[in-house]
Coordinates of C-alpha atoms in Angstrom, one line a residue:
M1 CA 152.8 62.6 98.4
A2 CA 149.1 62.9 97.5
G3 CA 148.8 59.1 97.0
G4 CA 146.8 58.9 100.2
T5 CA 144.1 61.1 98.7
A6 CA 144.0 58.9 95.6
G7 CA 143.6 55.9 97.8
A8 CA 140.7 57.5 99.6
L9 CA 139.1 58.2 96.3
F10 CA 139.2 54.6 95.3
V11 CA 137.6 53.6 98.6
G12 CA 134.8 56.0 97.9
T13 CA 134.4 54.7 94.3
R14 CA 134.0 51.2 95.6
A15 CA 131.3 52.4 98.0
R16 CA 129.4 54.1 95.2
A17 CA 129.6 51.3 92.6
R18 CA 130.5 48.1 94.5
D19 CA 129.4 45.8 91.7
G20 CA 130.5 47.9 88.7
D21 CA 132.9 47.2 85.9
P22 CA 136.5 47.6 87.2
I23 CA 137.6 49.8 84.3
Q24 CA 134.6 52.1 84.9
L25 CA 135.5 52.2 88.6
I26 CA 139.1 53.2 87.7
Q27 CA 137.7 55.9 85.4
T28 CA 135.5 57.3 88.1
A29 CA 138.4 57.3 90.6
I30 CA 140.9 59.2 88.3
E31 CA 138.2 61.7 87.5
D32 CA 137.7 62.2 91.3
H33 CA 141.4 62.7 91.6
H34 CA 141.5 65.2 88.9
R35 CA 138.5 67.2 90.4
M36 CA 140.1 67.2 93.8
A37 CA 143.4 68.6 92.4
L38 CA 141.5 71.2 90.5
S39 CA 139.1 72.3 93.2
N40 CA 141.5 72.1 96.2
H41 CA 144.7 73.3 94.5
R42 CA 143.8 74.8 91.2
A43 CA 146.0 72.2 89.6
N44 CA 145.3 71.1 86.0
V45 CA 146.4 67.5 86.6
G46 CA 145.9 65.0 83.9
V47 CA 146.0 61.2 84.4
V48 CA 146.5 58.5 81.8
V49 CA 145.7 54.9 82.9
G50 CA 146.2 51.9 80.7
V51 CA 144.4 48.7 81.7
V52 CA 144.8 45.1 80.4
T53 CA 142.5 42.3 81.5
P54 CA 141.8 38.9 80.2
N55 CA 138.7 40.4 78.6
N56 CA 140.3 43.2 76.7
A57 CA 143.9 42.0 76.2
A58 CA 143.2 40.7 72.7
S59 CA 142.4 44.3 71.6
N60 CA 145.7 45.5 73.1
G61 CA 144.2 46.9 76.3
H62 CA 142.2 50.0 77.1
I63 CA 143.5 53.5 77.9
I64 CA 141.4 55.9 80.0
Y65 CA 141.9 59.6 80.8
A66 CA 141.1 62.3 83.3
G67 CA 141.7 66.0 82.9
Q68 CA 141.2 66.2 79.2
D69 CA 139.2 69.5 79.4
T70 CA 141.7 71.5 81.5
L71 CA 145.2 70.3 80.7
T72 CA 147.8 73.0 79.7
N73 CA 151.4 73.1 78.8
P74 CA 154.0 74.9 81.0
Y75 CA 153.2 78.2 79.3
G76 CA 149.4 77.9 80.1
T77 CA 148.4 77.0 76.6
R78 CA 145.6 74.3 76.3
L79 CA 147.1 70.9 75.6
E80 CA 145.3 67.9 74.2
L81 CA 145.3 64.8 76.3
N82 CA 145.4 61.6 74.4
G83 CA 147.6 58.5 73.8
H84 CA 150.3 60.6 72.2
T85 CA 150.6 63.3 74.9
P86 CA 154.2 63.0 76.3
F87 CA 154.9 62.6 80.0
E88 CA 158.2 62.2 81.9
I89 CA 158.3 58.7 83.3
G90 CA 161.1 59.2 85.9
S91 CA 162.6 56.0 87.3
T92 CA 160.4 53.8 85.3
S93 CA 163.3 54.5 82.8
K94 CA 165.3 51.9 84.7
V95 CA 163.4 48.9 83.3
F96 CA 164.0 50.3 79.8
T97 CA 167.7 50.4 80.6
S98 CA 167.6 46.8 81.7
G99 CA 165.9 45.9 78.5
I100 CA 168.5 47.7 76.5
H101 CA 171.3 45.9 78.2
Y102 CA 169.8 42.5 77.4
M103 CA 169.1 43.5 73.8
L104 CA 172.7 44.4 73.3
H105 CA 174.6 41.9 75.5
G106 CA 172.3 39.3 77.0
P107 CA 172.4 38.4 80.7
Y108 CA 174.3 40.6 83.1
D109 CA 177.9 39.4 83.4
G110 CA 181.1 40.9 84.7
T111 CA 182.0 44.2 86.4
L112 CA 181.5 47.8 85.8
G113 CA 185.2 48.3 85.1
A114 CA 185.2 45.5 82.5
W115 CA 182.3 47.1 80.6
L116 CA 183.4 50.7 80.7
G117 CA 186.1 51.8 78.2
S118 CA 189.7 52.2 79.2
R119 CA 189.4 56.0 79.3
M120 CA 186.7 55.9 82.1
T121 CA 188.7 55.9 85.3
T122 CA 187.1 54.9 88.6
S123 CA 188.3 53.7 91.9
R124 CA 189.0 50.0 92.2
A125 CA 185.9 49.6 94.5
I126 CA 183.7 51.1 91.8
A127 CA 185.3 49.2 89.0
E128 CA 184.6 45.9 90.9
I129 CA 180.8 46.4 91.2
S130 CA 179.1 43.7 89.2
L131 CA 176.5 44.7 86.7
K132 CA 174.1 42.1 88.3
N133 CA 174.3 43.8 91.7
L134 CA 173.6 47.2 90.0
A135 CA 170.5 45.8 88.3
I136 CA 169.1 44.1 91.4
Y137 CA 169.5 47.2 93.7
Q138 CA 172.4 45.7 95.7
P139 CA 175.3 47.9 94.4
G140 CA 176.9 48.8 97.7
L141 CA 176.1 52.4 97.0
A142 CA 173.9 54.5 99.3
Q143 CA 170.2 55.2 98.7
D144 CA 170.2 58.5 96.8
N145 CA 166.7 59.2 95.5
H146 CA 166.2 61.9 98.2
G147 CA 169.4 63.8 97.5
G148 CA 172.1 64.9 99.8
V149 CA 174.5 61.9 99.1
Y150 CA 176.8 63.3 96.4
P151 CA 178.3 66.7 95.6
P152 CA 175.7 69.0 94.0
R153 CA 177.5 69.3 90.7
M154 CA 178.6 65.7 90.3
M155 CA 176.0 64.8 87.7
A156 CA 176.4 68.0 85.7
S157 CA 178.7 66.2 83.3
L158 CA 180.4 62.9 82.8
A159 CA 183.7 64.5 83.5
N160 CA 182.4 65.6 86.9
L161 CA 180.9 62.2 87.6
F162 CA 184.0 60.2 86.8
A163 CA 186.3 62.7 88.6
H164 CA 184.3 61.8 91.7
M165 CA 184.1 58.1 91.0
E166 CA 187.9 57.9 90.6
R167 CA 188.3 58.5 94.3
F168 CA 185.0 57.2 95.7
T169 CA 184.6 54.0 97.8
P170 CA 181.0 52.8 98.3
P171 CA 179.8 52.6 101.9
F172 CA 178.5 49.1 101.8
R173 CA 179.7 45.7 100.4
Q174 CA 178.0 45.0 97.2
G175 CA 175.5 42.1 97.0
T176 CA 174.8 42.2 100.7
C177 CA 172.0 44.8 101.2
Y178 CA 169.3 46.7 99.3
A179 CA 169.7 50.4 98.3
Y180 CA 167.8 52.4 95.7
S181 CA 170.7 54.0 93.8
N182 CA 170.1 56.3 90.8
I183 CA 173.8 56.7 90.4
G184 CA 174.1 52.9 90.2
W185 CA 171.6 52.8 87.4
A186 CA 173.2 55.7 85.6
L187 CA 176.5 53.8 85.7
L188 CA 174.7 50.6 84.5
S189 CA 173.3 52.5 81.5
M190 CA 176.8 53.7 80.6
A191 CA 178.1 50.1 80.8
A192 CA 175.3 49.0 78.5
V193 CA 176.6 51.4 75.8
R194 CA 180.3 50.6 76.7
L195 CA 181.0 54.3 77.5
D196 CA 184.5 55.3 76.7
S197 CA 184.4 59.1 76.6
T198 CA 183.4 61.9 78.9
D199 CA 181.5 63.6 76.1
T200 CA 178.1 63.9 77.8
Q201 CA 176.1 64.8 74.7
E202 CA 177.6 61.9 72.8
F203 CA 176.5 59.5 75.6
V204 CA 173.0 61.0 75.4
R205 CA 172.9 60.4 71.7
T206 CA 174.2 56.9 72.0
Y207 CA 171.9 55.9 74.8
N208 CA 168.9 57.4 73.0
E209 CA 169.8 55.5 69.8
K210 CA 169.8 52.2 71.7
L211 CA 166.6 53.2 73.5
V212 CA 164.8 53.8 70.1
R213 CA 166.1 50.5 68.8
F214 CA 164.8 48.7 71.9
C215 CA 161.4 50.4 71.7
N216 CA 161.1 49.6 68.0
R217 CA 160.8 45.9 69.1
F218 CA 157.4 46.5 70.5
T219 CA 156.4 49.5 68.3
A220 CA 156.8 52.2 70.9
T221 CA 157.8 54.8 68.3
D222 CA 157.7 58.0 70.4
T223 CA 159.7 57.1 73.5
Q224 CA 163.0 58.9 73.7
V225 CA 165.2 60.7 76.3
F226 CA 164.1 64.1 77.3
R227 CA 164.9 66.9 74.8
F228 CA 164.5 70.6 75.6
D229 CA 162.3 71.1 72.5
L230 CA 159.8 68.7 74.1
K231 CA 158.9 71.2 76.8
P232 CA 156.0 73.0 75.0
R233 CA 154.3 69.6 74.3
L234 CA 154.6 68.4 77.9
P235 CA 151.8 69.1 80.4
M236 CA 152.5 71.7 83.1
G237 CA 154.0 69.7 86.0
Y238 CA 152.8 69.8 89.6
T239 CA 154.9 68.8 92.6
E240 CA 153.8 66.5 95.5
N241 CA 152.0 69.4 97.1
F242 CA 150.3 70.3 93.8
A243 CA 152.4 73.4 93.3
S244 CA 152.9 74.2 89.6
L245 CA 156.3 74.1 88.0
P246 CA 156.8 77.6 86.6
S247 CA 157.5 78.0 82.9
R248 CA 161.0 79.3 83.7
R249 CA 162.0 75.8 84.8
N250 CA 163.6 73.8 82.0
Y251 CA 161.5 70.7 82.8
Q252 CA 164.6 68.5 82.5
P253 CA 163.9 65.4 84.6
S254 CA 167.5 64.8 85.5
R255 CA 171.0 65.7 84.4
E256 CA 172.0 64.1 81.1
A257 CA 174.4 61.8 82.8
G258 CA 171.4 60.3 84.7
Y259 CA 169.1 59.8 81.7
G260 CA 169.5 56.0 82.0
A261 CA 168.1 56.1 85.5
G262 CA 165.3 58.6 85.0
G263 CA 165.4 60.7 81.9
I264 CA 162.9 59.1 79.5
A265 CA 159.7 60.7 78.2
G266 CA 156.9 58.5 76.8
N267 CA 153.2 58.5 76.2
G268 CA 150.2 56.4 76.9
A269 CA 150.3 54.5 73.5
D270 CA 153.9 53.6 74.0
M271 CA 153.6 52.6 77.6
M272 CA 150.8 50.3 76.6
R273 CA 153.0 48.6 74.1
F274 CA 155.9 48.3 76.6
R275 CA 153.6 46.9 79.2
L276 CA 152.0 44.4 76.7
Y277 CA 155.6 43.4 75.7
N278 CA 156.5 42.7 79.4
M279 CA 153.2 40.8 79.9
G280 CA 154.2 38.3 77.2
R281 CA 151.2 39.4 75.1
L282 CA 153.1 40.4 71.9
P283 CA 154.2 37.8 69.3
G284 CA 156.9 35.6 70.6
G285 CA 156.5 36.9 74.1
L286 CA 155.8 33.6 75.8
T287 CA 159.2 32.3 74.8
D288 CA 161.2 35.5 74.9
P289 CA 164.4 34.8 76.8
A290 CA 164.9 38.5 77.7
L291 CA 161.6 38.6 79.5
A292 CA 162.2 35.3 81.3
Y293 CA 165.6 36.5 82.4
Q294 CA 164.6 39.9 83.7
Q295 CA 161.4 38.8 85.5
T296 CA 161.9 35.2 86.9
E297 CA 164.8 35.2 89.3
T298 CA 164.2 37.2 92.5
F299 CA 166.4 38.7 95.1
H300 CA 165.7 39.8 98.7
A301 CA 168.2 41.4 101.1
A302 CA 168.1 43.5 104.2
S303 CA 168.0 47.3 103.7
C304 CA 171.4 49.0 103.8
S305 CA 169.9 51.6 106.0
G306 CA 169.3 49.0 108.6
E307 CA 165.5 49.5 108.5
G308 CA 164.3 46.0 108.1
R309 CA 164.1 43.8 105.0
G310 CA 164.3 45.4 101.6
P311 CA 161.8 44.7 98.8
V312 CA 161.8 41.7 96.5
T313 CA 163.4 42.6 93.2
S314 CA 164.4 41.1 89.9
Y315 CA 166.4 42.9 87.2
G316 CA 164.9 46.4 87.4
W317 CA 161.4 45.2 88.5
F318 CA 160.0 45.0 92.1
H319 CA 157.8 42.1 93.1
A320 CA 154.8 42.9 95.5
G321 CA 152.2 40.6 96.9
F322 CA 148.5 41.5 96.5
E323 CA 146.0 39.7 98.6
T324 CA 142.9 38.8 96.6
P325 CA 139.9 36.5 97.0
R326 CA 141.9 33.9 95.0
G327 CA 144.9 34.2 97.3
R328 CA 148.1 36.1 97.1
I329 CA 149.1 37.3 93.6
V330 CA 152.5 38.7 92.8
V331 CA 152.7 41.9 90.8
L332 CA 155.8 43.0 89.1
N333 CA 156.0 46.8 89.2
K334 CA 158.1 49.9 88.9
N335 CA 157.3 53.5 89.6
G336 CA 158.9 56.9 88.8
G337 CA 158.8 60.4 90.1
V338 CA 160.6 63.6 89.0
A339 CA 159.7 67.2 89.5
G340 CA 156.2 67.6 88.2
F341 CA 155.6 64.1 87.0
T342 CA 154.9 60.5 88.3
S343 CA 154.4 57.1 86.7
W344 CA 153.7 53.5 87.7
M345 CA 153.5 50.3 85.9
G346 CA 152.6 46.8 87.1
F347 CA 151.4 43.4 85.8
T348 CA 150.7 40.0 87.3
S349 CA 153.6 37.5 87.4
W350 CA 153.3 35.0 84.6
Q351 CA 156.7 33.4 84.0
G352 CA 156.6 29.6 84.2
T353 CA 152.8 29.5 83.8
G354 CA 152.7 28.8 80.0
A355 CA 150.3 31.8 79.6
P356 CA 150.8 35.5 79.4
S357 CA 150.2 37.9 82.3
S358 CA 146.5 38.3 82.9
Y359 CA 146.2 41.8 84.4
G360 CA 148.3 45.0 83.9
V361 CA 148.0 48.7 84.7
F362 CA 150.2 51.7 83.9
V363 CA 149.7 55.3 85.1
L364 CA 151.1 58.6 83.8
S365 CA 150.4 61.9 85.4
N366 CA 151.7 65.5 85.5
G367 CA 151.2 65.5 89.3
P368 CA 151.6 63.3 92.4
G369 CA 149.9 60.0 93.1
S370 CA 150.6 57.6 90.3
T371 CA 151.9 54.8 92.5
R372 CA 148.8 54.9 94.7
I373 CA 146.4 55.2 91.7
G374 CA 148.1 52.3 90.0
S375 CA 148.3 50.0 93.0
N376 CA 144.6 50.6 93.8
A377 CA 143.6 50.1 90.2
M378 CA 145.4 46.7 90.2
K379 CA 143.6 45.8 93.5
L380 CA 140.3 46.6 91.8
L381 CA 141.2 44.3 88.9
L382 CA 142.4 41.5 91.1
R383 CA 139.5 41.4 93.5
G384 CA 137.6 39.5 90.8

């Protein structure tokens, strides 16, 4: 993806303004990223970055933008870029699904078969997958975020999905190795709502109802699953090579059955609220058992692919170490990418400190590079 370009831009920014304000350095860098996309690829890429630091956290953080003068919707009509402009957040949806489950049921307990209704038939091996192993990325299922693992039409409907799951045996033993499974998180979202019907649209309505209820807890009032009538309000999307998604595309981030794994659309204002909530900076956050449960315990297993150790995870979140002048700091993070859109969110680990998280960043874009932009923005904040 174009993240390497974004990283190079941050290096250049540091060279031009080594002693500058970090937020201004991030602003300059995302403007450079926007200009590069426009001049090299004629891509009207917009970038939204939300920043929280100890200095601005009391005012609920700071949101900055790049691409406000050129952004268009999929039909080429000029689109305003502000805190309420919707973006598809892709797999960042997974940490919302984890939050929904805790809101409804508390800690992960039991197996998939026990949580799905009696009308949802699966193989014994699928039914025995624990919800915990689904949430920590050790489901025994294969990595599937690059496609080619399951039949092409499997996610077209719940009927198709469960017809396949009825005779499917996972290739690995659950709880023994790491694999990034979108199907696993889709099944987890179905367990959260205690799915007992193959009515796909009813599942979407039920999941969205729980999502809205969860987001109301931190006043993120616009976040919902993708709807087709949202398309004219979305920015035109650009692929990892900055090719535009044509208006004839429906802009659906995933099939409806996969919305719990990657089908949410949100905006900068809502992502700021969600990030502040996870940083423990909203009322009651320091003692919120949901945040403590989802962020504290970590898991680390070898990759199911056999390619070394997998990442450190908690329930939905990934834990990455950032080297700083003050030593190694752990950042909880999650990214997302669907056709035309990317996202990233991260914040410094804070559980057990008695204080909220100090630094946080989120990135939304209708083009590639959010993970690199977000990671480098966090490095700028943490270098002190």
